[in-house]
Amino acid sequence: MADDLETFIKALPKAELHVHLEGCLTPQLAETLAKRNGMPLPDSVKKASTAEGFAFHDLTSFLAVYYPAMEVLQTAEDFADLAMDYLTKAHEQNVRYVELFFDPQAHTSRGVPFPTVVNGYRNGLLQAQRELGISAGLIMCFLRDMSVEFAMATLMDALPYKDVIIGVGLDSDERGNPPRKFAKVFGRARQEGFLLTMHCDIDQQDSVKHIRQAVHDIGVDRIDHGTNIVEDAELVELVRQKAIGLTCCPVSNSVVTSDFKGKEILQLLRQGVRVTLNSDDPAYFRGYVNENIFKVAWETDVTRKELVQFQRNAFAVSWLSSWRRDRYLEELDVYAKEKGAC
Ligand code: HPA
Ligand code: ZN
């Protein structure tokens, strides 16, 4: 029985909407890039191959490992290889479409030019589309623990790249960095035609307050994580009515908090909120999208029909054009019908 469900999940056509490109940097790829660039492997990566493994237990300690590892990313080819590495794995898991976060400020702040980053990622996306048939777009995240001025300058850098950057997001350390801090930047991004999302991480000091700000003050199209919304019934109803997607990441939750929040994610799904299942930083949390779905499948009473609904939500709240979205939804419906899961 368990094997049947595993097969069902593996073959399910999927969309992934919450995955950080820099979070796809495996220790193996980091080693290859370090060698190619003639530089030592960063200490935080060296630790990954020891018995101790990566050392983090919450968002702050994770970020302290995550940013130093990125130093191995130097050339456009490095960024292209990183994108291709992840998209190859996603393709193997029957992911059809991905919206990928990237953190340009983590690179420009150490001297890598903005065009090197975006042209590199774009090349990786084009190669994956050509060779594997998997489609993807980029979401540029501002680092919320950096200044508003730096975020605005980064937005200006992005304007010539609207062909591949489809939206903007907000990530990094949430403590003391509320959505409202970036209202002006997100307002300008909206004017420029970018779609809007932002992280409201799990169990933060002001999680619900931040979700409220994201919805009311920023007018986001989606929220990344956002699971703490279950604490406020009115806000849940508003998000449901507005059809705002929540991109949840069970395996990531289980690493940076004491719980994977499966119960809350399923509760939201059953209340009609457009929740989706995603991997966040798969190279660090050791779970791509299938492993995230397995976790929910093994550890909750989710049904097959609901597993299909998570994917229906993902395509529905994706930023695809309506005709492309409908094509993927049709494929999903055919699969669900064939497996008696609708
Ligand atoms: N939260 C905030 N910042 C991040 C994350 C996350 O889950 N992953 C990578 N940067
Ligand atoms: Zn994230």
CSV table of C-alpha atoms and ligand atoms in Angstrom, one decimal:
chain,number,residue,atom,x,y,z
A,1,MET,CA,0.0,0.0,0.0
A,2,ALA,CA,2.7,2.4,1.0
A,3,ASP,CA,4.6,1.6,-2.2
A,4,ASP,CA,1.5,2.4,-4.3
A,5,LEU,CA,1.1,5.8,-2.7
A,6,GLU,CA,4.8,6.5,-3.3
A,7,THR,CA,4.4,5.6,-7.0
A,8,PHE,CA,1.3,7.8,-7.2
A,9,ILE,CA,3.2,10.8,-5.7
A,10,LYS,CA,6.3,10.3,-7.9
A,11,ALA,CA,4.2,10.3,-11.1
A,12,LEU,CA,2.0,13.2,-10.1
A,13,PRO,CA,2.6,16.2,-12.5
A,14,LYS,CA,3.9,19.0,-10.2
A,15,ALA,CA,4.7,22.7,-10.0
A,16,GLU,CA,7.2,24.0,-7.4
A,17,LEU,CA,6.8,27.7,-6.3
A,18,HIS,CA,9.1,27.9,-3.3
A,19,VAL,CA,12.7,26.9,-3.9
A,20,HIS,CA,15.8,29.1,-3.5
A,21,LEU,CA,18.4,28.6,-6.3
A,22,GLU,CA,21.1,29.2,-3.8
A,23,GLY,CA,19.5,26.6,-1.5
A,24,CYS,CA,20.0,24.1,-4.3
A,25,LEU,CA,23.8,24.3,-4.0
A,26,THR,CA,24.8,20.8,-3.0
A,27,PRO,CA,28.2,20.2,-1.2
A,28,GLN,CA,29.2,18.2,-4.3
A,29,LEU,CA,28.5,21.0,-6.7
A,30,ALA,CA,30.1,23.5,-4.3
A,31,GLU,CA,33.2,21.4,-4.4
A,32,THR,CA,33.3,21.3,-8.2
A,33,LEU,CA,32.8,25.1,-8.5
A,34,ALA,CA,35.4,25.8,-5.8
A,35,LYS,CA,38.0,23.7,-7.7
A,36,ARG,CA,37.0,25.3,-11.0
A,37,ASN,CA,37.5,28.8,-9.5
A,38,GLY,CA,40.7,27.8,-7.8
A,39,MET,CA,39.4,28.6,-4.3
A,40,PRO,CA,39.2,26.8,-1.0
A,41,LEU,CA,35.9,25.1,-0.1
A,42,PRO,CA,34.1,27.4,2.4
A,43,ASP,CA,34.2,26.1,6.0
A,44,SER,CA,30.4,25.9,6.2
A,45,VAL,CA,30.4,23.4,3.3
A,46,LYS,CA,33.3,21.4,4.6
A,47,LYS,CA,31.2,20.6,7.7
A,48,ALA,CA,28.5,19.1,5.6
A,49,SER,CA,30.6,16.0,4.8
A,50,THR,CA,31.7,15.4,8.4
A,51,ALA,CA,29.7,13.2,10.8
A,52,GLU,CA,28.3,16.3,12.3
A,53,GLY,CA,26.7,17.5,9.0
A,54,PHE,CA,25.3,20.9,8.5
A,55,ALA,CA,24.9,22.7,11.8
A,56,PHE,CA,21.7,24.6,12.1
A,57,HIS,CA,18.5,24.5,14.2
A,58,ASP,CA,16.6,27.6,13.2
A,59,LEU,CA,16.4,30.2,10.5
A,60,THR,CA,19.2,32.4,11.8
A,61,SER,CA,21.7,29.5,12.2
A,62,PHE,CA,20.7,28.1,8.8
A,63,LEU,CA,21.4,31.5,7.1
A,64,ALA,CA,24.8,31.6,8.8
A,65,VAL,CA,25.7,28.4,6.9
A,66,TYR,CA,23.9,29.3,3.7
A,67,TYR,CA,25.4,32.7,2.8
A,68,PRO,CA,29.1,31.7,3.2
A,69,ALA,CA,28.6,28.7,0.9
A,70,MET,CA,27.6,30.9,-2.0
A,71,GLU,CA,31.2,32.3,-2.3
A,72,VAL,CA,31.9,29.4,-4.8
A,73,LEU,CA,29.5,31.0,-7.2
A,74,GLN,CA,31.6,33.4,-9.3
A,75,THR,CA,30.9,33.2,-13.0
A,76,ALA,CA,27.8,33.1,-15.2
A,77,GLU,CA,28.7,29.5,-16.0
A,78,ASP,CA,28.5,28.7,-12.2
A,79,PHE,CA,25.0,30.2,-11.9
A,80,ALA,CA,23.9,28.3,-15.0
A,81,ASP,CA,25.2,25.0,-13.7
A,82,LEU,CA,23.5,25.5,-10.4
A,83,ALA,CA,20.1,26.2,-12.1
A,84,MET,CA,20.6,23.2,-14.4
A,85,ASP,CA,21.6,20.9,-11.5
A,86,TYR,CA,18.4,21.7,-9.6
A,87,LEU,CA,16.1,21.6,-12.7
A,88,THR,CA,17.5,18.1,-13.7
A,89,LYS,CA,16.5,16.8,-10.3
A,90,ALA,CA,13.1,18.5,-10.4
A,91,HIS,CA,12.5,17.1,-13.9
A,92,GLU,CA,13.3,13.6,-12.5
A,93,GLN,CA,10.5,14.1,-10.0
A,94,ASN,CA,8.0,15.0,-12.6
A,95,VAL,CA,8.0,18.7,-11.8
A,96,ARG,CA,6.7,20.5,-14.9
A,97,TYR,CA,7.0,24.1,-13.9
A,98,VAL,CA,9.1,26.0,-11.3
A,99,GLU,CA,9.3,29.6,-10.0
A,100,LEU,CA,12.8,29.9,-8.6
A,101,PHE,CA,13.9,32.4,-6.0
A,102,PHE,CA,17.3,34.0,-6.2
A,103,ASP,CA,19.2,36.4,-3.9
A,104,PRO,CA,21.2,38.8,-6.1
A,105,GLN,CA,22.3,41.0,-3.1
A,106,ALA,CA,24.1,38.0,-1.7
A,107,HIS,CA,26.3,38.1,-4.8
A,108,THR,CA,26.5,41.8,-5.7
A,109,SER,CA,27.5,42.6,-2.1
A,110,ARG,CA,30.6,40.4,-2.6
A,111,GLY,CA,31.5,41.9,-6.0
A,112,VAL,CA,29.7,39.6,-8.5
A,113,PRO,CA,28.0,41.9,-11.0
A,114,PHE,CA,24.2,41.7,-11.3
A,115,PRO,CA,24.2,40.8,-15.0
A,116,THR,CA,26.6,37.8,-14.3
A,117,VAL,CA,24.0,36.4,-11.9
A,118,VAL,CA,20.9,36.9,-14.0
A,119,ASN,CA,22.5,36.0,-17.4
A,120,GLY,CA,23.9,32.8,-15.8
A,121,TYR,CA,20.6,31.7,-14.3
A,122,ARG,CA,18.8,32.6,-17.5
A,123,ASN,CA,21.2,30.4,-19.5
A,124,GLY,CA,20.5,27.5,-17.1
A,125,LEU,CA,16.8,27.9,-17.4
A,126,LEU,CA,17.0,28.0,-21.2
A,127,GLN,CA,19.2,24.9,-21.3
A,128,ALA,CA,16.7,23.0,-19.1
A,129,GLN,CA,13.8,24.1,-21.2
A,130,ARG,CA,15.7,23.0,-24.4
A,131,GLU,CA,17.1,19.7,-23.1
A,132,LEU,CA,14.5,18.5,-20.6
A,133,GLY,CA,11.3,20.4,-21.4
A,134,ILE,CA,10.9,21.8,-17.9
A,135,SER,CA,9.8,25.4,-17.7
A,136,ALA,CA,10.9,28.0,-15.1
A,137,GLY,CA,10.9,31.7,-14.2
A,138,LEU,CA,12.8,33.7,-11.6
A,139,ILE,CA,11.6,35.5,-8.6
A,140,MET,CA,14.1,38.1,-7.3
A,141,CYS,CA,14.2,38.2,-3.5
A,142,PHE,CA,15.4,41.3,-1.5
A,143,LEU,CA,17.4,40.5,1.6
A,144,ARG,CA,15.2,41.9,4.4
A,145,ASP,CA,18.1,42.3,6.8
A,146,MET,CA,19.7,44.8,4.3
A,147,SER,CA,18.6,48.4,3.7
A,148,VAL,CA,15.6,49.7,1.8
A,149,GLU,CA,18.0,51.7,-0.4
A,150,PHE,CA,19.9,48.6,-1.4
A,151,ALA,CA,16.7,46.8,-2.2
A,152,MET,CA,15.5,49.7,-4.4
A,153,ALA,CA,18.8,49.9,-6.3
A,154,THR,CA,18.5,46.1,-6.9
A,155,LEU,CA,15.0,46.6,-8.3
A,156,MET,CA,16.4,49.2,-10.7
A,157,ASP,CA,19.1,46.7,-11.8
A,158,ALA,CA,16.4,44.1,-12.5
A,159,LEU,CA,14.3,46.3,-14.9
A,160,PRO,CA,16.1,45.2,-18.1
A,161,TYR,CA,15.5,41.5,-17.2
A,162,LYS,CA,11.7,41.4,-17.1
A,163,ASP,CA,11.8,38.6,-19.7
A,164,VAL,CA,13.1,36.1,-17.1
A,165,ILE,CA,12.4,37.8,-13.7
A,166,ILE,CA,8.6,37.5,-13.3
A,167,GLY,CA,8.2,38.6,-9.7
A,168,VAL,CA,9.9,39.8,-6.5
A,169,GLY,CA,10.0,38.4,-3.1
A,170,LEU,CA,11.5,39.0,0.4
A,171,ASP,CA,13.7,36.6,2.3
A,172,SER,CA,16.5,36.3,4.9
A,173,ASP,CA,16.3,37.1,8.6
A,174,GLU,CA,12.8,38.2,9.6
A,175,ARG,CA,13.6,39.4,13.1
A,176,GLY,CA,13.0,43.1,13.2
A,177,ASN,CA,12.5,43.2,9.4
A,178,PRO,CA,8.7,43.4,8.8
A,179,PRO,CA,7.1,43.6,5.4
A,180,ARG,CA,6.2,47.2,6.0
A,181,LYS,CA,9.9,48.1,5.9
A,182,PHE,CA,9.8,47.4,2.1
A,183,ALA,CA,6.4,49.0,1.2
A,184,LYS,CA,8.0,51.5,-1.1
A,185,VAL,CA,10.1,49.0,-2.9
A,186,PHE,CA,7.2,46.6,-3.4
A,187,GLY,CA,5.0,49.5,-4.5
A,188,ARG,CA,7.5,50.4,-7.2
A,189,ALA,CA,7.9,46.7,-8.2
A,190,ARG,CA,4.1,46.5,-8.7
A,191,GLN,CA,4.2,49.6,-10.9
A,192,GLU,CA,6.9,48.0,-13.0
A,193,GLY,CA,4.7,45.0,-13.6
A,194,PHE,CA,6.3,42.4,-11.2
A,195,LEU,CA,4.1,40.0,-9.3
A,196,LEU,CA,4.6,40.1,-5.5
A,197,THR,CA,5.3,37.5,-2.8
A,198,MET,CA,7.2,37.5,0.5
A,199,HIS,CA,8.4,35.2,3.2
A,200,CYS,CA,6.4,35.2,6.4
A,201,ASP,CA,8.5,32.5,8.1
A,202,ILE,CA,7.4,29.9,10.5
A,203,ASP,CA,7.0,30.7,14.2
A,204,GLN,CA,8.6,34.1,14.0
A,205,GLN,CA,8.1,36.7,16.8
A,206,ASP,CA,5.5,38.6,14.8
A,207,SER,CA,4.4,36.0,12.3
A,208,VAL,CA,0.7,36.8,12.2
A,209,LYS,CA,1.3,40.6,12.3
A,210,HIS,CA,3.7,40.2,9.3
A,211,ILE,CA,1.2,38.1,7.4
A,212,ARG,CA,-1.4,40.9,8.0
A,213,GLN,CA,1.0,43.5,6.7
A,214,ALA,CA,1.9,41.4,3.6
A,215,VAL,CA,-1.8,41.2,2.8
A,216,HIS,CA,-3.1,44.6,3.7
A,217,ASP,CA,-0.1,47.0,3.4
A,218,ILE,CA,1.8,45.3,0.5
A,219,GLY,CA,-1.0,43.6,-1.4
A,220,VAL,CA,0.9,40.4,-2.1
A,221,ASP,CA,-0.2,37.9,-4.7
A,222,ARG,CA,1.3,35.0,-2.6
A,223,ILE,CA,2.9,34.4,0.8
A,224,ASP,CA,5.9,32.1,1.3
A,225,HIS,CA,5.4,29.8,4.3
A,226,GLY,CA,2.7,31.9,6.1
A,227,THR,CA,1.4,28.8,7.9
A,228,ASN,CA,1.0,30.7,11.2
A,229,ILE,CA,-2.1,32.2,9.6
A,230,VAL,CA,-4.0,29.4,11.3
A,231,GLU,CA,-3.9,31.5,14.5
A,232,ASP,CA,-6.2,34.1,13.0
A,233,ALA,CA,-9.5,32.9,11.5
A,234,GLU,CA,-10.4,36.2,10.0
A,235,LEU,CA,-7.1,36.4,8.1
A,236,VAL,CA,-7.6,32.8,6.9
A,237,GLU,CA,-11.0,33.8,5.5
A,238,LEU,CA,-9.5,36.9,3.8
A,239,VAL,CA,-6.7,34.9,2.2
A,240,ARG,CA,-9.1,32.3,1.0
A,241,GLN,CA,-11.4,34.8,-0.5
A,242,LYS,CA,-8.6,36.6,-2.2
A,243,ALA,CA,-7.2,33.3,-3.5
A,244,ILE,CA,-3.7,34.2,-2.2
A,245,GLY,CA,-1.4,31.1,-2.4
A,246,LEU,CA,0.6,29.9,0.6
A,247,THR,CA,3.8,28.1,-0.4
A,248,CYS,CA,4.5,25.7,2.4
A,249,CYS,CA,7.6,23.6,3.0
A,250,PRO,CA,7.2,20.7,5.4
A,251,VAL,CA,10.8,19.4,5.5
A,252,SER,CA,12.2,22.9,5.9
A,253,ASN,CA,9.7,23.5,8.8
A,254,SER,CA,10.9,20.4,10.5
A,255,VAL,CA,14.5,21.6,10.4
A,256,VAL,CA,14.1,25.2,11.4
A,257,THR,CA,11.3,24.6,14.0
A,258,SER,CA,10.3,21.7,16.2
A,259,ASP,CA,7.4,20.7,13.9
A,260,PHE,CA,6.7,20.2,10.2
A,261,LYS,CA,3.3,21.8,10.5
A,262,GLY,CA,1.6,19.1,8.6
A,263,LYS,CA,-1.6,19.4,10.7
A,264,GLU,CA,-1.8,23.1,10.1
A,265,ILE,CA,-1.1,22.8,6.3
A,266,LEU,CA,-3.8,20.2,5.9
A,267,GLN,CA,-6.3,22.3,8.0
A,268,LEU,CA,-5.7,25.2,5.7
A,269,LEU,CA,-6.2,23.0,2.6
A,270,ARG,CA,-9.5,21.7,4.0
A,271,GLN,CA,-10.6,25.2,4.7
A,272,GLY,CA,-10.1,26.0,1.0
A,273,VAL,CA,-6.9,28.0,1.2
A,274,ARG,CA,-4.6,27.6,-1.8
A,275,VAL,CA,-1.7,25.9,0.0
A,276,THR,CA,1.1,24.2,-1.9
A,277,LEU,CA,4.0,21.9,-1.0
A,278,ASN,CA,7.6,22.9,-1.8
A,279,SER,CA,11.2,22.2,-1.0
A,280,ASP,CA,12.6,25.6,0.1
A,281,ASP,CA,16.4,24.8,0.2
A,282,PRO,CA,16.6,21.2,-0.9
A,283,ALA,CA,20.4,20.8,-0.8
A,284,TYR,CA,20.4,21.8,2.9
A,285,PHE,CA,17.2,20.3,4.2
A,286,ARG,CA,17.8,17.1,2.1
A,287,GLY,CA,14.4,16.9,0.5
A,288,TYR,CA,13.2,17.8,-3.0
A,289,VAL,CA,9.6,18.3,-3.7
A,290,ASN,CA,8.7,14.6,-3.6
A,291,GLU,CA,10.2,14.1,-0.2
A,292,ASN,CA,8.1,17.0,1.1
A,293,ILE,CA,5.0,15.4,-0.3
A,294,PHE,CA,6.0,12.0,1.2
A,295,LYS,CA,6.4,13.6,4.6
A,296,VAL,CA,2.8,14.9,4.5
A,297,ALA,CA,1.6,11.6,3.1
A,298,TRP,CA,3.3,9.4,5.7
A,299,GLU,CA,2.7,11.6,8.7
A,300,THR,CA,-0.9,12.9,8.2
A,301,ASP,CA,-4.2,11.4,7.1
A,302,VAL,CA,-4.1,13.3,3.7
A,303,THR,CA,-6.0,11.6,0.9
A,304,ARG,CA,-4.9,11.1,-2.7
A,305,LYS,CA,-7.5,13.6,-3.8
A,306,GLU,CA,-6.0,16.1,-1.5
A,307,LEU,CA,-2.5,15.4,-2.8
A,308,VAL,CA,-3.9,16.3,-6.3
A,309,GLN,CA,-5.5,19.4,-4.8
A,310,PHE,CA,-2.1,20.6,-3.6
A,311,GLN,CA,-0.8,20.4,-7.2
A,312,ARG,CA,-4.0,22.0,-8.6
A,313,ASN,CA,-3.4,24.9,-6.1
A,314,ALA,CA,0.2,25.2,-7.2
A,315,PHE,CA,-0.7,25.6,-10.9
A,316,ALA,CA,-3.6,27.8,-10.1
A,317,VAL,CA,-1.5,30.3,-8.0
A,318,SER,CA,1.5,30.1,-10.3
A,319,TRP,CA,2.4,33.1,-12.4
A,320,LEU,CA,1.9,31.2,-15.7
A,321,SER,CA,-0.2,32.7,-18.5
A,322,SER,CA,-3.7,31.4,-18.3
A,323,TRP,CA,-3.4,29.2,-21.4
A,324,ARG,CA,-0.3,27.5,-20.1
A,325,ARG,CA,-1.7,27.1,-16.7
A,326,ASP,CA,-4.8,25.4,-18.2
A,327,ARG,CA,-2.7,23.0,-20.2
A,328,TYR,CA,-0.9,21.8,-17.0
A,329,LEU,CA,-4.2,21.6,-15.1
A,330,GLU,CA,-5.7,19.5,-17.8
A,331,GLU,CA,-2.7,17.1,-17.6
A,332,LEU,CA,-3.2,16.9,-13.8
A,333,ASP,CA,-6.9,16.2,-14.2
A,334,VAL,CA,-6.2,13.4,-16.7
A,335,TYR,CA,-3.8,11.9,-14.2
A,336,ALA,CA,-6.2,12.2,-11.3
A,337,LYS,CA,-9.0,10.6,-13.3
A,338,GLU,CA,-6.8,7.8,-14.5
A,339,LYS,CA,-5.8,7.0,-10.8
A,340,GLY,CA,-9.3,7.5,-9.4
A,341,ALA,CA,-8.2,10.4,-7.3
A,342,CYS,CA,-10.7,13.1,-8.2
B,1,HPA,N1,13.5,32.0,4.9
B,1,HPA,C1,14.1,33.1,4.8
B,1,HPA,N2,15.2,33.2,4.0
B,1,HPA,C2,15.6,32.2,3.3
B,1,HPA,C3,14.9,31.0,3.4
B,1,HPA,C4,13.8,30.9,4.2
B,1,HPA,O1,13.1,29.8,4.2
B,1,HPA,N3,15.6,30.1,2.5
B,1,HPA,C5,16.6,30.8,2.0
B,1,HPA,N4,16.6,32.1,2.4
B,2,ZN,ZN,12.2,30.1,1.5
